[in-house]
Coordinates of C-alpha atoms in Angstrom, one line a residue:
Chain A
X1 CA -20.3 14.0 47.8
X2 CA -22.1 14.4 44.5
X3 CA -22.8 11.7 41.9
X4 CA -21.9 13.0 38.4
X5 CA -22.6 9.7 36.6
X6 CA -22.9 6.0 37.2
X7 CA -22.8 3.4 34.4
X8 CA -23.1 -0.3 34.7
X9 CA -19.8 -1.8 33.6
X10 CA -18.6 -5.5 33.6
X11 CA -21.3 -6.3 36.2
X12 CA -20.2 -3.5 38.5
X13 CA -20.6 0.3 38.4
X14 CA -18.3 2.9 36.8
X15 CA -19.1 6.1 38.8
X16 CA -17.8 9.6 38.7
X17 CA -18.2 11.7 41.9
X18 CA -17.1 15.1 43.2
X19 CA -16.5 16.3 46.7
X20 CA -15.3 19.5 48.4
X21 CA -11.7 18.8 49.3
X22 CA -10.4 20.5 52.5
X23 CA -6.8 19.6 51.4
X24 CA -6.8 21.2 48.0
X25 CA -9.4 23.8 49.0
X26 CA -11.6 23.2 45.9
X27 CA -14.1 20.8 44.4
X28 CA -12.3 17.6 43.3
X29 CA -13.7 14.9 40.8
X30 CA -12.7 11.3 40.7
X31 CA -13.7 8.1 38.9
X32 CA -14.5 4.9 40.8
X33 CA -15.1 1.4 39.4
X34 CA -16.8 -0.9 41.9
X35 CA -16.9 -4.6 40.9
X36 CA -20.1 -6.7 41.5
X37 CA -18.5 -8.2 44.6
X38 CA -18.7 -4.8 46.4
X39 CA -22.5 -5.4 46.8
X40 CA -21.6 -8.0 49.4
X41 CA -18.8 -6.3 51.3
X42 CA -15.6 -4.3 51.1
X43 CA -13.3 -5.1 48.2
X44 CA -9.6 -4.4 47.6
X45 CA -8.7 -1.3 45.7
X46 CA -6.1 -0.3 43.1
X47 CA -5.3 3.3 42.7
X48 CA -4.5 4.6 39.2
X49 CA -2.7 7.9 39.0
X50 CA -2.8 9.7 35.7
X51 CA -0.3 11.7 33.8
X52 CA 0.2 15.3 32.6
X53 CA -2.9 17.0 31.2
X54 CA -5.2 14.2 32.2
X55 CA -8.3 14.4 34.4
X56 CA -10.0 11.5 36.2
X57 CA -11.6 10.7 32.9
X58 CA -8.7 9.6 30.6
X59 CA -7.7 6.3 32.1
X60 CA -11.2 5.5 33.1
X61 CA -12.3 5.5 29.5
X62 CA -9.1 4.5 27.7
X63 CA -6.9 2.3 29.8
X64 CA -9.1 -0.8 29.6
X65 CA -8.7 -1.7 33.3
X66 CA -12.3 -2.4 34.3
X67 CA -12.5 -5.8 32.4
X68 CA -9.6 -7.2 34.4
X69 CA -10.5 -5.5 37.7
X70 CA -14.0 -7.0 37.4
X71 CA -12.4 -10.4 36.8
X72 CA -10.5 -10.1 40.1
X73 CA -13.1 -8.3 42.1
X74 CA -11.0 -5.2 42.6
X75 CA -12.1 -1.6 42.8
X76 CA -10.3 1.1 40.8
X77 CA -10.0 4.8 41.8
X78 CA -9.1 7.3 39.2
X79 CA -8.2 10.6 40.9
X80 CA -7.8 13.9 39.1
X81 CA -4.2 15.1 38.6
X82 CA -4.5 18.5 40.2
X83 CA -6.8 21.0 41.8
X84 CA -9.0 22.8 39.3
X85 CA -11.3 25.8 38.9
X86 CA -11.4 29.5 38.5
X87 CA -9.8 30.4 41.8
X88 CA -7.0 27.9 41.3
X89 CA -3.6 29.1 40.1
X90 CA -2.5 27.9 36.6
X91 CA 0.2 28.3 34.1
X92 CA 0.2 28.5 30.3
X93 CA 2.5 25.5 30.0
X94 CA 0.8 22.1 29.8
X95 CA 3.2 20.7 32.3
X96 CA 2.7 23.1 35.2
X97 CA -0.3 24.0 37.2
X98 CA -3.8 22.5 36.5
X99 CA -3.4 19.0 35.1
X100 CA 0.2 18.8 36.4
X101 CA 0.0 18.5 40.2
X102 CA 3.0 16.1 40.3
X103 CA 1.7 14.5 43.5
X104 CA 3.5 16.9 45.8
X105 CA 2.4 19.4 48.5
X106 CA 3.4 22.8 47.2
X107 CA 5.1 25.2 49.6
X108 CA 5.5 28.1 47.2
X109 CA 3.2 30.8 45.9
X110 CA 0.9 30.9 44.0
X111 CA 0.6 27.1 44.2
X112 CA 0.5 26.4 48.0
X113 CA -3.1 27.4 48.5
X114 CA -4.5 24.5 46.4
X115 CA -1.7 22.2 45.1
X116 CA -1.6 19.7 48.0
X117 CA -1.8 16.6 45.8
X118 CA 0.4 14.3 48.0
X119 CA -1.9 14.8 51.0
X120 CA -5.0 14.6 48.8
X121 CA -4.0 11.2 47.5
X122 CA -2.3 9.9 50.6
X123 CA -4.8 11.0 53.2
X124 CA -8.1 12.7 52.2
X125 CA -9.3 10.7 49.2
X126 CA -8.7 7.3 50.8
X127 CA -10.8 8.5 53.8
X128 CA -13.5 9.7 51.5
X129 CA -13.8 6.6 49.4
X130 CA -13.5 4.1 52.2
X131 CA -16.2 6.0 54.2
X132 CA -18.6 6.2 51.3
X133 CA -18.1 2.9 49.4
X134 CA -17.5 -0.8 50.0
X135 CA -13.7 -0.5 49.8
X136 CA -11.3 -2.3 52.2
X137 CA -8.6 0.2 53.3
X138 CA -6.5 -2.6 54.5
X139 CA -6.0 -3.9 51.0
X140 CA -4.7 -1.2 48.7
X141 CA -2.3 -1.2 45.8
X142 CA -1.2 1.6 43.4
X143 CA -0.2 2.1 39.8
X144 CA 0.0 5.0 37.4
X145 CA 1.2 6.3 34.0
X146 CA 4.0 8.8 33.3
X147 CA 3.6 11.6 36.0
X148 CA 1.1 9.2 37.6
X149 CA 3.8 6.4 37.6
X150 CA 6.0 8.9 39.4
X151 CA 3.2 9.5 41.9
X152 CA 2.5 5.8 42.4
X153 CA 6.1 4.9 43.0
X154 CA 6.9 7.9 45.3
X155 CA 3.7 7.4 47.4
X156 CA 4.3 3.6 47.6
X157 CA 7.8 4.1 48.9
X158 CA 7.0 7.2 50.9
X159 CA 4.2 5.5 52.8
X160 CA 5.7 2.2 54.0
X161 CA 3.0 -0.4 54.8
X162 CA 0.2 1.4 53.0
X163 CA 0.3 -0.4 49.6
X164 CA 0.7 -4.1 49.1
X165 CA 2.1 -3.7 45.6
X166 CA 3.1 -0.9 43.2
X167 CA 3.5 -0.8 39.5
X168 CA 4.0 1.9 36.9
X169 CA 3.6 2.4 33.1
X170 CA 6.4 4.6 31.7
X171 CA 6.9 6.5 34.9
X172 CA 8.8 9.8 35.2
X173 CA 11.5 7.9 37.0
X174 CA 14.1 10.4 37.9
X175 CA 12.6 13.9 38.0
X176 CA 15.6 15.5 39.7
X177 CA 17.5 15.0 36.5
X178 CA 14.8 15.8 34.0
X179 CA 12.9 18.8 32.6
X180 CA 9.8 16.8 33.7
X181 CA 10.7 17.4 37.3
X182 CA 13.2 20.1 37.9
X183 CA 10.7 22.7 36.5
X184 CA 7.8 21.5 38.6
X185 CA 9.6 20.6 41.8
X186 CA 11.3 24.0 41.7
X187 CA 8.0 25.8 41.2
X188 CA 6.0 23.9 43.8
X189 CA 8.7 23.2 46.4
X190 CA 11.2 26.0 45.9
X191 CA 14.8 26.1 45.0
X192 CA 16.2 24.0 48.0
X193 CA 16.7 20.6 46.2
X194 CA 17.0 18.7 49.5
X195 CA 13.2 18.8 49.6
X196 CA 12.9 17.3 46.1
X197 CA 14.6 13.9 46.7
X198 CA 11.6 12.3 48.4
X199 CA 9.8 12.9 45.1
X200 CA 12.2 11.1 42.9
X201 CA 11.4 7.4 42.5
X202 CA 15.0 6.5 41.6
X203 CA 16.4 8.1 44.7
X204 CA 13.7 6.5 46.9
X205 CA 14.3 3.1 45.3
X206 CA 18.0 3.3 46.0
X207 CA 17.6 4.7 49.6
X208 CA 14.4 3.0 50.8
X209 CA 12.9 0.5 48.3
X210 CA 9.5 -1.0 48.6
X211 CA 8.3 -3.7 51.0
X212 CA 6.6 -5.8 48.4
X213 CA 6.8 -6.6 44.7
X214 CA 7.3 -3.9 42.0
X215 CA 6.4 -4.0 38.3
X216 CA 7.5 -1.4 35.8
X217 CA 6.8 -1.4 32.0
X218 CA 8.5 1.0 29.6
X219 CA 8.1 1.1 25.8
X220 CA 11.3 1.2 23.8
X221 CA 9.8 3.6 21.3
X222 CA 8.5 6.0 23.9
X223 CA 8.9 9.5 22.5
X224 CA 9.7 10.8 26.0
X225 CA 12.5 8.4 27.0
X226 CA 15.0 11.2 27.7
X227 CA 12.5 12.9 30.1
X228 CA 11.4 9.7 31.8
X229 CA 15.0 8.3 32.4
X230 CA 14.0 4.7 33.0
X231 CA 17.7 3.7 33.2
X232 CA 18.0 5.5 36.6
X233 CA 15.1 3.5 38.0
X234 CA 16.2 0.2 36.6
X235 CA 19.7 0.7 37.9
X236 CA 18.4 1.7 41.4
X237 CA 16.1 -1.4 41.5
X238 CA 19.0 -3.6 40.8
X239 CA 21.3 -1.8 43.2
X240 CA 18.7 -2.0 46.0
X241 CA 18.2 -5.8 45.3
X242 CA 14.5 -4.8 45.2
X243 CA 12.1 -7.7 44.4
X244 CA 10.4 -6.7 41.2
X245 CA 10.3 -6.7 37.5
X246 CA 11.4 -4.0 35.1
X247 CA 10.5 -4.6 31.4
X248 CA 11.5 -2.7 28.3
X249 CA 8.7 -3.4 25.8
X250 CA 9.8 -3.6 22.2
X251 CA 8.2 -1.0 19.9
X252 CA 5.7 0.5 22.4
X253 CA 5.3 4.3 22.8
X254 CA 3.9 6.5 25.5
X255 CA 0.2 6.3 24.5
X256 CA -2.8 4.6 26.1
X257 CA -2.4 1.9 23.5
X258 CA 0.8 1.0 25.4
X259 CA -1.0 1.3 28.8
X260 CA -3.9 -0.9 27.8
X261 CA -1.6 -3.5 26.3
X262 CA 0.0 -4.3 29.6
X263 CA -3.0 -3.5 31.9
X264 CA -4.0 -7.2 32.1
X265 CA -0.5 -8.1 33.4
X266 CA -0.6 -5.2 35.9
X267 CA -4.0 -6.1 37.3
X268 CA -3.0 -9.8 37.6
X269 CA 0.1 -8.6 39.4
X270 CA -1.8 -6.5 41.9
X271 CA -4.6 -9.0 42.3
X272 CA -2.1 -11.6 43.5
X273 CA -0.9 -9.2 46.3
X274 CA -4.4 -7.9 47.2
X275 CA -6.0 -11.3 47.5
X276 CA -3.2 -12.9 49.5
Chain B
X1 CA -3.2 6.2 1.5
X2 CA -1.7 8.3 4.3
X3 CA -0.6 7.1 7.7
X4 CA -1.9 9.4 10.4
X5 CA -0.6 7.4 13.4
X6 CA 0.6 3.9 14.3
X7 CA 0.9 2.7 17.9
X8 CA 2.0 -0.7 19.1
X9 CA -0.9 -2.3 20.9
X10 CA -1.2 -5.8 22.4
X11 CA 1.7 -7.1 20.2
X12 CA 0.2 -5.7 17.0
X13 CA -0.4 -2.2 15.6
X14 CA -3.3 0.2 16.1
X15 CA -3.1 2.5 13.0
X16 CA -5.1 5.4 11.7
X17 CA -5.0 6.0 8.0
X18 CA -6.8 8.3 5.5
X19 CA -7.5 7.9 1.8
X20 CA -9.3 9.7 -1.0
X21 CA -12.6 8.0 -1.4
X22 CA -14.1 7.9 -4.9
X23 CA -17.4 6.7 -3.4
X24 CA -17.9 9.5 -0.9
X25 CA -15.9 12.0 -2.9
X26 CA -13.8 13.2 0.0
X27 CA -11.0 12.2 2.2
X28 CA -12.0 9.4 4.6
X29 CA -10.2 8.3 7.8
X30 CA -10.3 4.9 9.4
X31 CA -8.7 3.0 12.3
X32 CA -7.2 -0.4 11.8
X33 CA -5.9 -2.8 14.4
X34 CA -3.6 -5.5 13.1
X35 CA -2.7 -8.3 15.5
X36 CA 0.8 -9.7 15.6
X37 CA -0.3 -12.7 13.4
X38 CA -0.6 -10.3 10.4
X39 CA 3.1 -10.2 10.1
X40 CA 3.0 -13.8 8.8
X41 CA 0.0 -13.6 6.5
X42 CA -3.6 -12.4 6.1
X43 CA -5.8 -12.6 9.2
X44 CA -9.6 -12.5 9.6
X45 CA -11.2 -9.2 10.1
X46 CA -14.1 -7.8 12.3
X47 CA -15.7 -4.6 11.1
X48 CA -16.9 -2.3 13.9
X49 CA -19.4 0.4 12.8
X50 CA -19.9 3.3 15.2
X51 CA -22.9 5.3 16.2
X52 CA -24.2 8.9 15.9
X53 CA -21.6 11.7 16.4
X54 CA -18.7 9.2 16.4
X55 CA -15.6 9.2 14.2
X56 CA -13.2 6.4 13.6
X57 CA -11.7 7.2 17.0
X58 CA -14.3 6.6 19.6
X59 CA -14.6 2.8 19.6
X60 CA -10.9 2.5 18.8
X61 CA -10.0 4.2 22.1
X62 CA -13.0 3.3 24.3
X63 CA -14.5 0.0 23.3
X64 CA -11.7 -2.2 24.7
X65 CA -11.7 -4.5 21.6
X66 CA -8.0 -4.8 20.9
X67 CA -7.2 -6.9 23.9
X68 CA -9.5 -9.7 22.7
X69 CA -8.9 -9.3 19.0
X70 CA -5.2 -9.8 19.7
X71 CA -6.0 -12.9 21.7
X72 CA -7.8 -14.4 18.7
X73 CA -5.5 -13.0 16.0
X74 CA -8.3 -10.9 14.4
X75 CA -8.0 -7.5 12.7
X76 CA -10.4 -4.7 13.5
X77 CA -11.5 -1.9 11.2
X78 CA -13.1 1.2 12.6
X79 CA -14.6 3.3 9.7
X80 CA -15.8 6.8 10.1
X81 CA -19.6 7.3 10.3
X82 CA -20.0 9.7 7.4
X83 CA -18.2 11.8 4.8
X84 CA -16.6 14.9 6.3
X85 CA -15.0 18.2 5.4
X86 CA -15.8 21.7 4.3
X87 CA -17.4 20.8 1.0
X88 CA -19.6 18.2 2.5
X89 CA -23.2 18.9 3.4
X90 CA -24.1 19.0 7.1
X91 CA -27.0 19.8 9.3
X92 CA -27.2 21.6 12.7
X93 CA -28.8 18.5 14.3
X94 CA -26.4 15.9 15.8
X95 CA -28.3 13.1 14.1
X96 CA -28.3 14.2 10.5
X97 CA -25.4 14.9 8.1
X98 CA -21.8 14.6 9.2
X99 CA -21.4 12.0 11.9
X100 CA -24.8 10.5 11.0
X101 CA -24.4 8.7 7.6
X102 CA -26.8 5.9 8.7
X103 CA -25.0 3.5 6.3
X104 CA -27.2 4.3 3.3
X105 CA -26.5 5.6 -0.2
X106 CA -28.3 9.0 -0.3
X107 CA -30.3 9.8 -3.4
X108 CA -31.5 13.3 -2.3
X109 CA -29.9 16.7 -2.4
X110 CA -27.9 18.0 -0.7
X111 CA -26.7 14.6 0.6
X112 CA -26.3 12.5 -2.6
X113 CA -22.9 14.0 -3.6
X114 CA -21.0 12.5 -0.7
X115 CA -23.3 10.4 1.6
X116 CA -22.7 7.0 0.0
X117 CA -21.9 5.1 3.2
X118 CA -23.4 1.8 2.2
X119 CA -21.2 1.5 -0.9
X120 CA -18.2 2.9 1.1
X121 CA -18.5 0.2 3.7
X122 CA -19.7 -2.6 1.5
X123 CA -17.4 -2.1 -1.5
X124 CA -14.7 0.6 -1.4
X125 CA -13.2 0.3 2.1
X126 CA -12.9 -3.5 2.0
X127 CA -11.0 -3.2 -1.3
X128 CA -8.7 -0.6 0.2
X129 CA -7.9 -2.5 3.4
X130 CA -7.5 -5.9 1.8
X131 CA -5.2 -4.4 -0.9
X132 CA -3.0 -2.6 1.6
X133 CA -2.9 -4.8 4.6
X134 CA -2.6 -8.5 5.5
X135 CA -6.4 -9.0 5.8
X136 CA -8.2 -12.0 4.5
X137 CA -11.3 -10.9 2.6
X138 CA -12.7 -14.4 2.7
X139 CA -13.0 -14.2 6.5
X140 CA -15.0 -11.1 7.5
X141 CA -17.5 -10.5 10.3
X142 CA -19.3 -7.3 11.4
X143 CA -20.5 -5.6 14.5
X144 CA -21.5 -2.1 15.6
X145 CA -23.1 0.1 18.3
X146 CA -26.4 2.0 18.0
X147 CA -26.5 3.5 14.5
X148 CA -23.5 1.2 13.8
X149 CA -25.5 -1.8 15.1
X150 CA -28.1 -0.9 12.5
X151 CA -25.4 -0.7 9.9
X152 CA -23.9 -4.0 10.8
X153 CA -27.2 -5.8 10.8
X154 CA -28.4 -4.3 7.5
X155 CA -25.1 -4.8 5.7
X156 CA -24.9 -8.4 7.0
X157 CA -28.4 -9.3 5.8
X158 CA -28.2 -7.2 2.7
X159 CA -25.0 -8.8 1.5
X160 CA -25.6 -12.6 1.8
X161 CA -22.4 -14.6 2.0
X162 CA -20.2 -11.6 2.8
X163 CA -20.0 -11.9 6.6
X164 CA -19.6 -15.1 8.6
X165 CA -21.2 -13.7 11.7
X166 CA -22.9 -10.5 12.8
X167 CA -23.5 -8.9 16.2
X168 CA -24.7 -5.6 17.5
X169 CA -24.7 -3.5 20.7
X170 CA -27.9 -1.6 21.3
X171 CA -28.7 -1.3 17.6
X172 CA -31.2 1.1 16.1
X173 CA -33.4 -2.0 15.4
X174 CA -36.4 -0.6 13.6
X175 CA -35.7 2.8 12.1
X176 CA -38.9 2.8 10.0
X177 CA -40.8 3.2 13.3
X178 CA -38.4 5.5 15.1
X179 CA -37.3 9.2 15.1
X180 CA -33.8 7.7 14.7
X181 CA -34.6 6.5 11.2
X182 CA -37.6 8.2 9.7
X183 CA -35.9 11.6 9.8
X184 CA -32.7 10.4 8.3
X185 CA -34.1 7.9 5.8
X186 CA -36.5 10.6 4.6
X187 CA -33.7 13.1 4.2
X188 CA -31.2 10.7 2.5
X189 CA -33.6 8.5 0.5
X190 CA -36.7 10.7 -0.1
X191 CA -40.3 10.2 0.9
X192 CA -41.0 6.9 -0.9
X193 CA -40.9 4.5 2.1
X194 CA -40.5 1.4 -0.1
X195 CA -36.8 2.3 -0.5
X196 CA -36.4 2.4 3.3
X197 CA -37.3 -1.2 4.2
X198 CA -33.9 -2.6 3.1
X199 CA -32.4 -0.4 5.8
X200 CA -34.5 -1.7 8.7
X201 CA -32.9 -4.6 10.6
X202 CA -36.2 -5.8 11.9
X203 CA -37.8 -5.9 8.4
X204 CA -34.7 -7.7 7.0
X205 CA -34.7 -10.1 9.8
X206 CA -38.3 -11.1 9.2
X207 CA -38.0 -11.2 5.4
X208 CA -34.5 -12.5 4.8
X209 CA -32.6 -13.4 8.0
X210 CA -28.9 -14.1 8.2
X211 CA -27.0 -17.1 7.0
X212 CA -25.0 -17.6 10.2
X213 CA -25.2 -16.8 13.9
X214 CA -26.4 -13.5 15.3
X215 CA -25.7 -12.0 18.7
X216 CA -27.5 -8.9 20.0
X217 CA -26.9 -7.2 23.4
X218 CA -29.2 -4.5 24.7
X219 CA -29.1 -2.8 28.1
X220 CA -32.3 -2.6 30.1
X221 CA -31.5 0.9 31.4
X222 CA -30.6 2.3 28.0
X223 CA -31.9 5.9 27.8
X224 CA -32.8 5.4 24.2
X225 CA -34.9 2.3 24.3
X226 CA -37.9 3.9 22.7
X227 CA -35.8 5.1 19.7
X228 CA -33.9 1.7 19.4
X229 CA -37.0 -0.5 19.5
X230 CA -35.2 -3.8 20.4
X231 CA -38.6 -5.5 20.8
X232 CA -39.1 -5.4 17.0
X233 CA -35.8 -7.1 16.3
X234 CA -36.3 -9.7 19.1
X235 CA -39.7 -10.5 17.7
X236 CA -38.5 -10.8 14.2
X237 CA -35.6 -13.0 15.2
X238 CA -38.0 -15.4 16.8
X239 CA -40.5 -15.2 14.0
X240 CA -37.8 -16.0 11.5
X241 CA -36.4 -18.9 13.5
X242 CA -33.1 -17.2 13.1
X243 CA -30.2 -19.0 14.8
X244 CA -28.9 -16.4 17.3
X245 CA -28.9 -14.9 20.7
X246 CA -30.7 -11.8 21.9
X247 CA -29.8 -10.6 25.4
X248 CA -31.4 -7.9 27.5
X249 CA -28.6 -6.9 30.0
X250 CA -29.8 -5.8 33.4
X251 CA -28.9 -2.3 34.4
X252 CA -26.7 -1.4 31.4
X253 CA -27.2 1.9 29.5
X254 CA -26.2 3.1 26.0
X255 CA -22.6 4.1 26.8
X256 CA -19.2 2.6 25.9
X257 CA -19.1 1.2 29.4
X258 CA -21.9 -1.1 28.2
X259 CA -20.1 -1.8 24.9
X260 CA -16.8 -2.7 26.6
X261 CA -18.6 -4.9 29.1
X262 CA -19.8 -7.3 26.4
X263 CA -17.0 -6.9 23.9
X264 CA -15.1 -10.0 25.1
X265 CA -18.3 -12.1 24.5
X266 CA -18.7 -10.5 21.0
X267 CA -15.1 -11.1 20.0
X268 CA -15.3 -14.7 21.2
X269 CA -18.5 -15.1 19.2
X270 CA -17.0 -13.8 16.0
X271 CA -13.7 -15.6 16.5
X272 CA -15.5 -18.9 16.5
X273 CA -17.1 -18.1 13.1
X274 CA -13.9 -16.6 11.6
X275 CA -11.6 -19.4 12.6
X276 CA -13.9 -22.2 11.5

């Protein structure tokens, strides 16, 4: 593990680290906020998964999460959104390849060699951060924005018992019915759509649900509403009788100004589950 | 005035606008956060002046101020740090020319034609924003970071009665004795150092002071301590018997992680003066 930077922040430390990932077969970078409480022992952790084109850096600098994580004594992990580097496959479109891992394990060429983001987030990075930092692996929650909201919801429902709570900001909610989904799942997983359903939050919500509380925020002025398809997720949540809250927020768009506006609510929500 | 973007944010609007400045003789861009309360009438305003290399955008996206401004019903203005554009003089160094206006009115060539940042911040931009938006010109306070902290302090002390409170994050505190100051004041104002003293916060603090409360935060691990010279300002504040607070913050550096960590305190501080 290499330390790229460490800055004191709200009494804790905002660090950026890199490590050689065996799962994605390249160097991976992540951000980690440790609150002051971590000096005295392991603290709960909230995973924040980012959206298309983002690195570990975007939410770390623009989502305004550290203020509220510090208040509650919670660590934040900001993983990258894909493998990166010269030897890693890429595509000229912004929504495929580097910066667009979609939180799946690719089975198709040229992606399979590195694009194993499900296993990276579900298995390897949790091992790395709990081994190296004062983070309590028994108290984890997860959130994310857009493609990262998709990742948060699919990981939370796909790994029962792992996360105490899950939330999402404007998630890609129904990728099987969207151009933000069909294109990438086809490229990474191949044309057999039966393999795709476990990566569709609306399908998972209807079929499995989540053993805990769910919180979803979606702006009514989001420029990507037709690609995100929040109506599928809201319907599935109600159909499932899933304990949780789905909010359409008047006038908000898809930007980090939307994310930061509801970050205090989301951190309060996760803190309640993590400190139970 | 042109609207570049408007995003809903904490119940208000984070906008970016541009206008043709007569003072700097070029198009100028600024960020403006209006809280929800502005729908019902003019609200108090806090000016945030940014540091070297910054545009209107940096603090607007990374300082985490909107959450707390919204809580207190206060507007935020994020001006640019210099004139910009193809016809505007510049220099290859990051700390001179575009992005480095130093909040002075240049008298020397090639800078004098556009670099009139004191008048722009003191006169023109306040007229523009109070005319176009629900902002109460009678209730203004000012803050800033690094070069912007220098600007906030010198403007506040140089315009008695204008601002109800002033604060600064790691300000360039004593530019007459620093390479962040002598170089720029010499270039913009010429070699006669008598014209420089009104742009040195430590001199102004000793000679004039501020008619209100002052709050200064400075990180102990700031990589630029020798250029900032906080000791000169702290000494002047004590010598002057100036009502105010000067804090050395253990372990913090010069980054926006430092700024955002103390932003809640600064906004609380200004809110108390603005809502009196």
